Amino acid sequence: MDRWKGRVALVTGASVGIGAAIAKELVRYGMKVVGCARDVEKIQKLADECQSTGHSGVLVPFKCDLNNEEEILSMFAAIKAQHKGVDVCINNAGLAHPESLLNGNTSGWKNMLDINVLALCICTREAYQSMKERSVDDGHIININRVTFRMCALQFSLVYPRRAATMLAPRMSGHRVVPSTDVHFYSSTKYAVTALTEGLRQELREAKTHIRATCISPGVVETEFAPRLYRDNADKAAASYSKFKPLEAIDVANSVTYVLSAPPHVQIGDVQMRPVEQVL
């Protein structure tokens, strides 16, 4: 990680969970990290924590609503003006709504597409253009292909009666479709991230650049994700993390630094990680 000291990383969704852990680790390794989210106060607290801990890098909070392309473009313009540009882009921000395919609300579908797919693509495009105009040939774009969570015991017993004793059906959403109507549309946005990352790798290769692209797909991670998805059902949210030890946000952050620390000629294209006890 020594070669990344002093260089600029953008981390989206950096206020909590995986994004906050990634931002903190990159600062610990000496990077200048622009952490963006709508709740910039949480990032400011994290920045103060990093400073008081004595980390060699710096965390720069930036308020940005990824639903709004103009705000994203303004953020990249500010990064260019204040920090010259982006060398590493971590597309971490993502969300889910419990909207089924047969009865879901269009507004929920659109919100998932806007954040999980379109905002990721806009940030990727702008990060690449930032690297290209400064002749940065060793940059890195990392997409965090977010996780799903366990189905509740009742759902699992109905779908997999012979395996109901385990009460587990977690899957990596960008690679498998969970048999739960709550997350089918969400899973489609994660499949898109898998395809987009591979398409990005191909376009970067065709552009004859050594900028790397990686997709990191974690299994069940204990974060604020399930409580936000099931904000009206605390028991269901709690059950998402209660049956076995899930991954922690720092585990995913460690996978990011592992990918970044690979030699410039080595591209780690895909990382799939999950708890040891996770079934699927």
GROMACS .gro file of C-alpha atoms in nm:
model
  280
    1MET     CA    1   0.000   0.000   0.000
    2ASP     CA    2   0.301   0.233   0.020
    3ARG     CA    3   0.257   0.350  -0.338
    4TRP     CA    4  -0.088   0.485  -0.255
    5LYS     CA    5   0.032   0.721   0.019
    6GLY     CA    6  -0.079   1.077  -0.049
    7ARG     CA    7  -0.300   0.978  -0.338
    8VAL     CA    8  -0.673   1.049  -0.364
    9ALA     CA    9  -0.953   0.797  -0.316
   10LEU     CA   10  -1.326   0.858  -0.342
   11VAL     CA   11  -1.548   0.638  -0.126
   12THR     CA   12  -1.924   0.666  -0.178
   13GLY     CA   13  -2.162   0.585   0.105
   14ALA     CA   14  -1.884   0.655   0.355
   15SER     CA   15  -2.097   0.760   0.653
   16VAL     CA   16  -2.163   0.414   0.801
   17GLY     CA   17  -2.094   0.043   0.771
   18ILE     CA   18  -1.867  -0.088   0.496
   19GLY     CA   19  -1.804   0.255   0.344
   20ALA     CA   20  -1.692   0.402   0.676
   21ALA     CA   21  -1.463   0.105   0.741
   22ILE     CA   22  -1.306   0.135   0.395
   23ALA     CA   23  -1.253   0.509   0.432
   24LYS     CA   24  -1.088   0.464   0.772
   25GLU     CA   25  -0.854   0.191   0.646
   26LEU     CA   26  -0.742   0.395   0.343
   27VAL     CA   27  -0.672   0.692   0.570
   28ARG     CA   28  -0.471   0.462   0.796
   29TYR     CA   29  -0.258   0.371   0.496
   30GLY     CA   30  -0.190   0.738   0.422
   31MET     CA   31  -0.438   0.815   0.147
   32LYS     CA   32  -0.637   1.135   0.107
   33VAL     CA   33  -0.993   1.003   0.112
   34VAL     CA   34  -1.297   1.198  -0.003
   35GLY     CA   35  -1.588   1.032   0.174
   36CYS     CA   36  -1.929   1.123   0.037
   37ALA     CA   37  -2.280   1.070   0.169
   38ARG     CA   38  -2.593   1.268   0.241
   39ASP     CA   39  -2.521   1.258   0.615
   40VAL     CA   40  -2.187   1.437   0.614
   41GLU     CA   41  -2.188   1.487   0.992
   42LYS     CA   42  -2.115   1.117   1.049
   43ILE     CA   43  -1.820   1.136   0.810
   44GLN     CA   44  -1.692   1.443   0.994
   45LYS     CA   45  -1.697   1.247   1.320
   46LEU     CA   46  -1.505   0.967   1.149
   47ALA     CA   47  -1.255   1.223   1.014
   48ASP     CA   48  -1.202   1.360   1.364
   49GLU     CA   49  -1.149   1.006   1.492
   50CYS     CA   50  -0.890   0.937   1.222
   51GLN     CA   51  -0.708   1.258   1.307
   52SER     CA   52  -0.707   1.192   1.681
   53THR     CA   53  -0.580   0.838   1.621
   54GLY     CA   54  -0.285   0.981   1.431
   55HIS     CA   55  -0.346   0.815   1.094
   56SER     CA   56  -0.110   0.946   0.828
   57GLY     CA   57  -0.382   1.016   0.573
   58VAL     CA   58  -0.681   1.249   0.586
   59LEU     CA   59  -1.055   1.202   0.545
   60VAL     CA   60  -1.236   1.482   0.365
   61PRO     CA   61  -1.615   1.476   0.417
   62PHE     CA   62  -1.828   1.573   0.116
   63LYS     CA   63  -2.205   1.602   0.114
   64CYS     CA   64  -2.350   1.448  -0.201
   65ASP     CA   65  -2.687   1.300  -0.294
   66LEU     CA   66  -2.608   1.025  -0.546
   67ASN     CA   67  -2.966   1.046  -0.674
   68ASN     CA   68  -2.869   1.376  -0.833
   69GLU     CA   69  -2.623   1.366  -1.125
   70GLU     CA   70  -2.553   1.740  -1.092
   71GLU     CA   71  -2.437   1.688  -0.734
   72ILE     CA   72  -2.209   1.405  -0.844
   73LEU     CA   73  -2.056   1.620  -1.118
   74SER     CA   74  -2.013   1.907  -0.874
   75MET     CA   75  -1.836   1.673  -0.634
   76PHE     CA   76  -1.588   1.563  -0.900
   77ALA     CA   77  -1.531   1.927  -0.999
   78ALA     CA   78  -1.457   2.011  -0.635
   79ILE     CA   79  -1.217   1.717  -0.604
   80LYS     CA   80  -1.038   1.836  -0.918
   81ALA     CA   81  -1.011   2.192  -0.787
   82GLN     CA   82  -0.901   2.098  -0.436
   83HIS     CA   83  -0.713   1.768  -0.479
   84LYS     CA   84  -0.632   1.753  -0.856
   85GLY     CA   85  -0.841   1.442  -0.916
   86VAL     CA   86  -0.932   1.085  -0.823
   87ASP     CA   87  -0.682   0.797  -0.833
   88VAL     CA   88  -0.903   0.533  -0.669
   89CYS     CA   89  -1.283   0.516  -0.685
   90ILE     CA   90  -1.467   0.289  -0.442
   91ASN     CA   91  -1.831   0.258  -0.551
   92ASN     CA   92  -1.976   0.140  -0.221
   93ALA     CA   93  -2.310   0.322  -0.189
   94GLY     CA   94  -2.614   0.101  -0.233
   95LEU     CA   95  -2.963   0.052  -0.099
   96ALA     CA   96  -3.258  -0.183  -0.110
   97HIS     CA   97  -3.633  -0.151  -0.075
   98PRO     CA   98  -3.860  -0.452  -0.009
   99GLU     CA   99  -4.035  -0.415  -0.345
  100SER     CA  100  -4.145  -0.735  -0.517
  101LEU     CA  101  -4.166  -0.777  -0.894
  102LEU     CA  102  -4.541  -0.840  -0.897
  103ASN     CA  103  -4.650  -0.574  -0.650
  104GLY     CA  104  -4.356  -0.338  -0.607
  105ASN     CA  105  -4.373   0.040  -0.627
  106THR     CA  106  -4.211   0.200  -0.928
  107SER     CA  107  -4.058   0.469  -0.707
  108GLY     CA  108  -3.873   0.203  -0.506
  109TRP     CA  109  -3.746   0.032  -0.819
  110LYS     CA  110  -3.629   0.363  -0.963
  111ASN     CA  111  -3.448   0.459  -0.643
  112MET     CA  112  -3.257   0.129  -0.644
  113LEU     CA  113  -3.163   0.174  -1.009
  114ASP     CA  114  -3.056   0.534  -0.954
  115ILE     CA  115  -2.823   0.453  -0.664
  116ASN     CA  116  -2.709   0.096  -0.729
  117VAL     CA  117  -2.657   0.126  -1.105
  118LEU     CA  118  -2.668   0.477  -1.249
  119ALA     CA  119  -2.476   0.656  -0.972
  120LEU     CA  120  -2.212   0.383  -0.986
  121CYS     CA  121  -2.179   0.432  -1.361
  122ILE     CA  122  -2.159   0.810  -1.334
  123CYS     CA  123  -1.891   0.793  -1.064
  124THR     CA  124  -1.699   0.536  -1.268
  125ARG     CA  125  -1.712   0.752  -1.580
  126GLU     CA  126  -1.604   1.067  -1.399
  127ALA     CA  127  -1.326   0.887  -1.210
  128TYR     CA  128  -1.189   0.745  -1.535
  129GLN     CA  129  -1.200   1.085  -1.705
  130SER     CA  130  -1.019   1.232  -1.405
  131MET     CA  131  -0.746   0.970  -1.434
  132LYS     CA  132  -0.721   1.004  -1.813
  133GLU     CA  133  -0.678   1.381  -1.818
  134ARG     CA  134  -0.393   1.355  -1.566
  135SER     CA  135  -0.232   1.054  -1.741
  136VAL     CA  136  -0.289   0.835  -1.435
  137ASP     CA  137  -0.230   0.484  -1.570
  138ASP     CA  138  -0.234   0.286  -1.245
  139GLY     CA  139  -0.570   0.395  -1.100
  140HIS     CA  140  -0.826   0.155  -0.962
  141ILE     CA  141  -1.207   0.136  -0.966
  142ILE     CA  142  -1.363  -0.100  -0.712
  143ASN     CA  143  -1.733  -0.186  -0.703
  144ILE     CA  144  -1.871  -0.321  -0.376
  145ASN     CA  145  -2.137  -0.563  -0.495
  146ARG     CA  146  -2.346  -0.561  -0.184
  147VAL     CA  147  -2.481  -0.852   0.007
  148THR     CA  148  -2.826  -0.977   0.083
  149PHE     CA  149  -2.921  -1.129   0.415
  150ARG     CA  150  -3.103  -1.421   0.564
  151MET     CA  151  -3.462  -1.492   0.495
  152CYS     CA  152  -3.671  -1.520   0.807
  153ALA     CA  153  -3.730  -1.872   0.939
  154LEU     CA  154  -4.088  -1.887   0.813
  155GLN     CA  155  -3.990  -1.790   0.458
  156PHE     CA  156  -3.711  -2.044   0.455
  157SER     CA  157  -3.930  -2.327   0.586
  158LEU     CA  158  -4.179  -2.262   0.308
  159VAL     CA  159  -3.920  -2.255   0.031
  160TYR     CA  160  -3.680  -2.521   0.162
  161PRO     CA  161  -3.878  -2.741   0.406
  162ARG     CA  162  -3.612  -3.014   0.416
  163ARG     CA  163  -3.345  -2.767   0.518
  164ALA     CA  164  -3.554  -2.551   0.750
  165ALA     CA  165  -3.349  -2.648   1.052
  166THR     CA  166  -3.062  -2.432   0.931
  167MET     CA  167  -3.290  -2.133   0.869
  168LEU     CA  168  -3.026  -1.994   0.637
  169ALA     CA  169  -3.059  -1.871   0.282
  170PRO     CA  170  -2.810  -1.588   0.241
  171ARG     CA  171  -2.659  -1.530  -0.099
  172MET     CA  172  -2.437  -1.283  -0.278
  173SER     CA  173  -2.693  -1.079  -0.468
  174GLY     CA  174  -2.483  -1.008  -0.776
  175HIS     CA  175  -2.437  -1.380  -0.840
  176ARG     CA  176  -2.743  -1.559  -0.701
  177VAL     CA  177  -3.114  -1.483  -0.675
  178VAL     CA  178  -3.251  -1.523  -0.323
  179PRO     CA  179  -3.592  -1.697  -0.307
  180SER     CA  180  -3.746  -1.399  -0.129
  181THR     CA  181  -3.982  -1.159  -0.306
  182ASP     CA  182  -3.847  -0.870  -0.096
  183VAL     CA  183  -3.517  -0.858  -0.283
  184HIS     CA  184  -3.571  -0.982  -0.639
  185PHE     CA  185  -3.554  -0.637  -0.796
  186TYR     CA  186  -3.263  -0.545  -0.569
  187SER     CA  187  -3.079  -0.858  -0.687
  188SER     CA  188  -3.123  -0.747  -1.048
  189THR     CA  189  -2.936  -0.425  -0.973
  190LYS     CA  190  -2.653  -0.627  -0.819
  191TYR     CA  191  -2.637  -0.855  -1.123
  192ALA     CA  192  -2.599  -0.534  -1.321
  193VAL     CA  193  -2.295  -0.439  -1.113
  194THR     CA  194  -2.134  -0.775  -1.196
  195ALA     CA  195  -2.190  -0.717  -1.567
  196LEU     CA  196  -2.084  -0.353  -1.551
  197THR     CA  197  -1.756  -0.439  -1.381
  198GLU     CA  198  -1.668  -0.692  -1.649
  199GLY     CA  199  -1.769  -0.446  -1.921
  200LEU     CA  200  -1.549  -0.184  -1.755
  201ARG     CA  201  -1.252  -0.420  -1.755
  202GLN     CA  202  -1.299  -0.480  -2.126
  203GLU     CA  203  -1.328  -0.110  -2.208
  204LEU     CA  204  -1.022  -0.024  -2.001
  205ARG     CA  205  -0.824  -0.292  -2.183
  206GLU     CA  206  -0.944  -0.162  -2.521
  207ALA     CA  207  -0.838   0.188  -2.415
  208LYS     CA  208  -0.486   0.047  -2.361
  209THR     CA  209  -0.474   0.165  -2.002
  210HIS     CA  210  -0.351  -0.017  -1.695
  211ILE     CA  211  -0.630   0.119  -1.477
  212ARG     CA  212  -0.775  -0.180  -1.294
  213ALA     CA  213  -1.135  -0.277  -1.214
  214THR     CA  214  -1.248  -0.506  -0.934
  215CYS     CA  215  -1.581  -0.632  -0.807
  216ILE     CA  216  -1.598  -0.734  -0.439
  217SER     CA  217  -1.901  -0.944  -0.344
  218PRO     CA  218  -1.941  -1.009   0.029
  219GLY     CA  219  -2.182  -1.253   0.185
  220VAL     CA  220  -2.372  -1.161   0.500
  221VAL     CA  221  -2.215  -0.854   0.663
  222GLU     CA  222  -2.350  -0.712   0.986
  223THR     CA  223  -2.419  -0.348   0.903
  224GLU     CA  224  -2.713  -0.107   0.904
  225PHE     CA  225  -2.836  -0.261   0.577
  226ALA     CA  226  -3.106  -0.497   0.712
  227PRO     CA  227  -3.235  -0.248   0.975
  228ARG     CA  228  -3.282   0.007   0.697
  229LEU     CA  229  -3.451  -0.242   0.465
  230TYR     CA  230  -3.685  -0.365   0.738
  231ARG     CA  231  -3.720  -0.040   0.929
  232ASP     CA  232  -4.081  -0.130   1.007
  233ASN     CA  233  -3.998  -0.479   1.135
  234ALA     CA  234  -3.720  -0.477   1.394
  235ASP     CA  235  -3.750  -0.851   1.461
  236LYS     CA  236  -3.703  -0.937   1.096
  237ALA     CA  237  -3.402  -0.707   1.075
  238ALA     CA  238  -3.245  -0.859   1.387
  239ALA     CA  239  -3.298  -1.212   1.255
  240SER     CA  240  -3.079  -1.127   0.957
  241TYR     CA  241  -2.766  -1.146   1.172
  242SER     CA  242  -2.861  -1.381   1.456
  243LYS     CA  243  -2.808  -1.738   1.333
  244PHE     CA  244  -2.430  -1.739   1.273
  245LYS     CA  245  -2.138  -1.500   1.293
  246PRO     CA  246  -2.157  -1.271   0.989
  247LEU     CA  247  -1.873  -1.084   0.827
  248GLU     CA  248  -1.782  -0.747   0.975
  249ALA     CA  249  -1.735  -0.425   0.780
  250ILE     CA  250  -1.360  -0.436   0.848
  251ASP     CA  251  -1.342  -0.773   0.670
  252VAL     CA  252  -1.464  -0.610   0.350
  253ALA     CA  253  -1.233  -0.312   0.404
  254ASN     CA  254  -0.941  -0.554   0.434
  255SER     CA  255  -1.036  -0.707   0.100
  256VAL     CA  256  -1.019  -0.359  -0.055
  257THR     CA  257  -0.667  -0.298   0.073
  258TYR     CA  258  -0.568  -0.647  -0.040
  259VAL     CA  259  -0.686  -0.570  -0.392
  260LEU     CA  260  -0.517  -0.229  -0.397
  261SER     CA  261  -0.191  -0.370  -0.265
  262ALA     CA  262  -0.151  -0.615  -0.553
  263PRO     CA  263   0.136  -0.523  -0.790
  264PRO     CA  264   0.031  -0.289  -1.075
  265HIS     CA  265   0.051  -0.571  -1.331
  266VAL     CA  266  -0.187  -0.792  -1.128
  267GLN     CA  267  -0.561  -0.743  -1.166
  268ILE     CA  268  -0.778  -0.913  -0.905
  269GLY     CA  269  -1.100  -0.903  -1.099
  270ASP     CA  270  -1.350  -1.060  -0.860
  271VAL     CA  271  -1.356  -1.129  -0.488
  272GLN     CA  272  -1.634  -1.343  -0.340
  273MET     CA  273  -1.624  -1.373   0.037
  274ARG     CA  274  -1.871  -1.506   0.292
  275PRO     CA  275  -1.894  -1.624   0.653
  276VAL     CA  276  -1.769  -1.979   0.708
  277GLU     CA  277  -2.116  -2.094   0.821
  278GLN     CA  278  -2.305  -1.931   0.535
  279VAL     CA  279  -2.490  -2.198   0.335
  280LEU     CA  280  -2.524  -2.040  -0.011
   0.00000   0.00000   0.00000
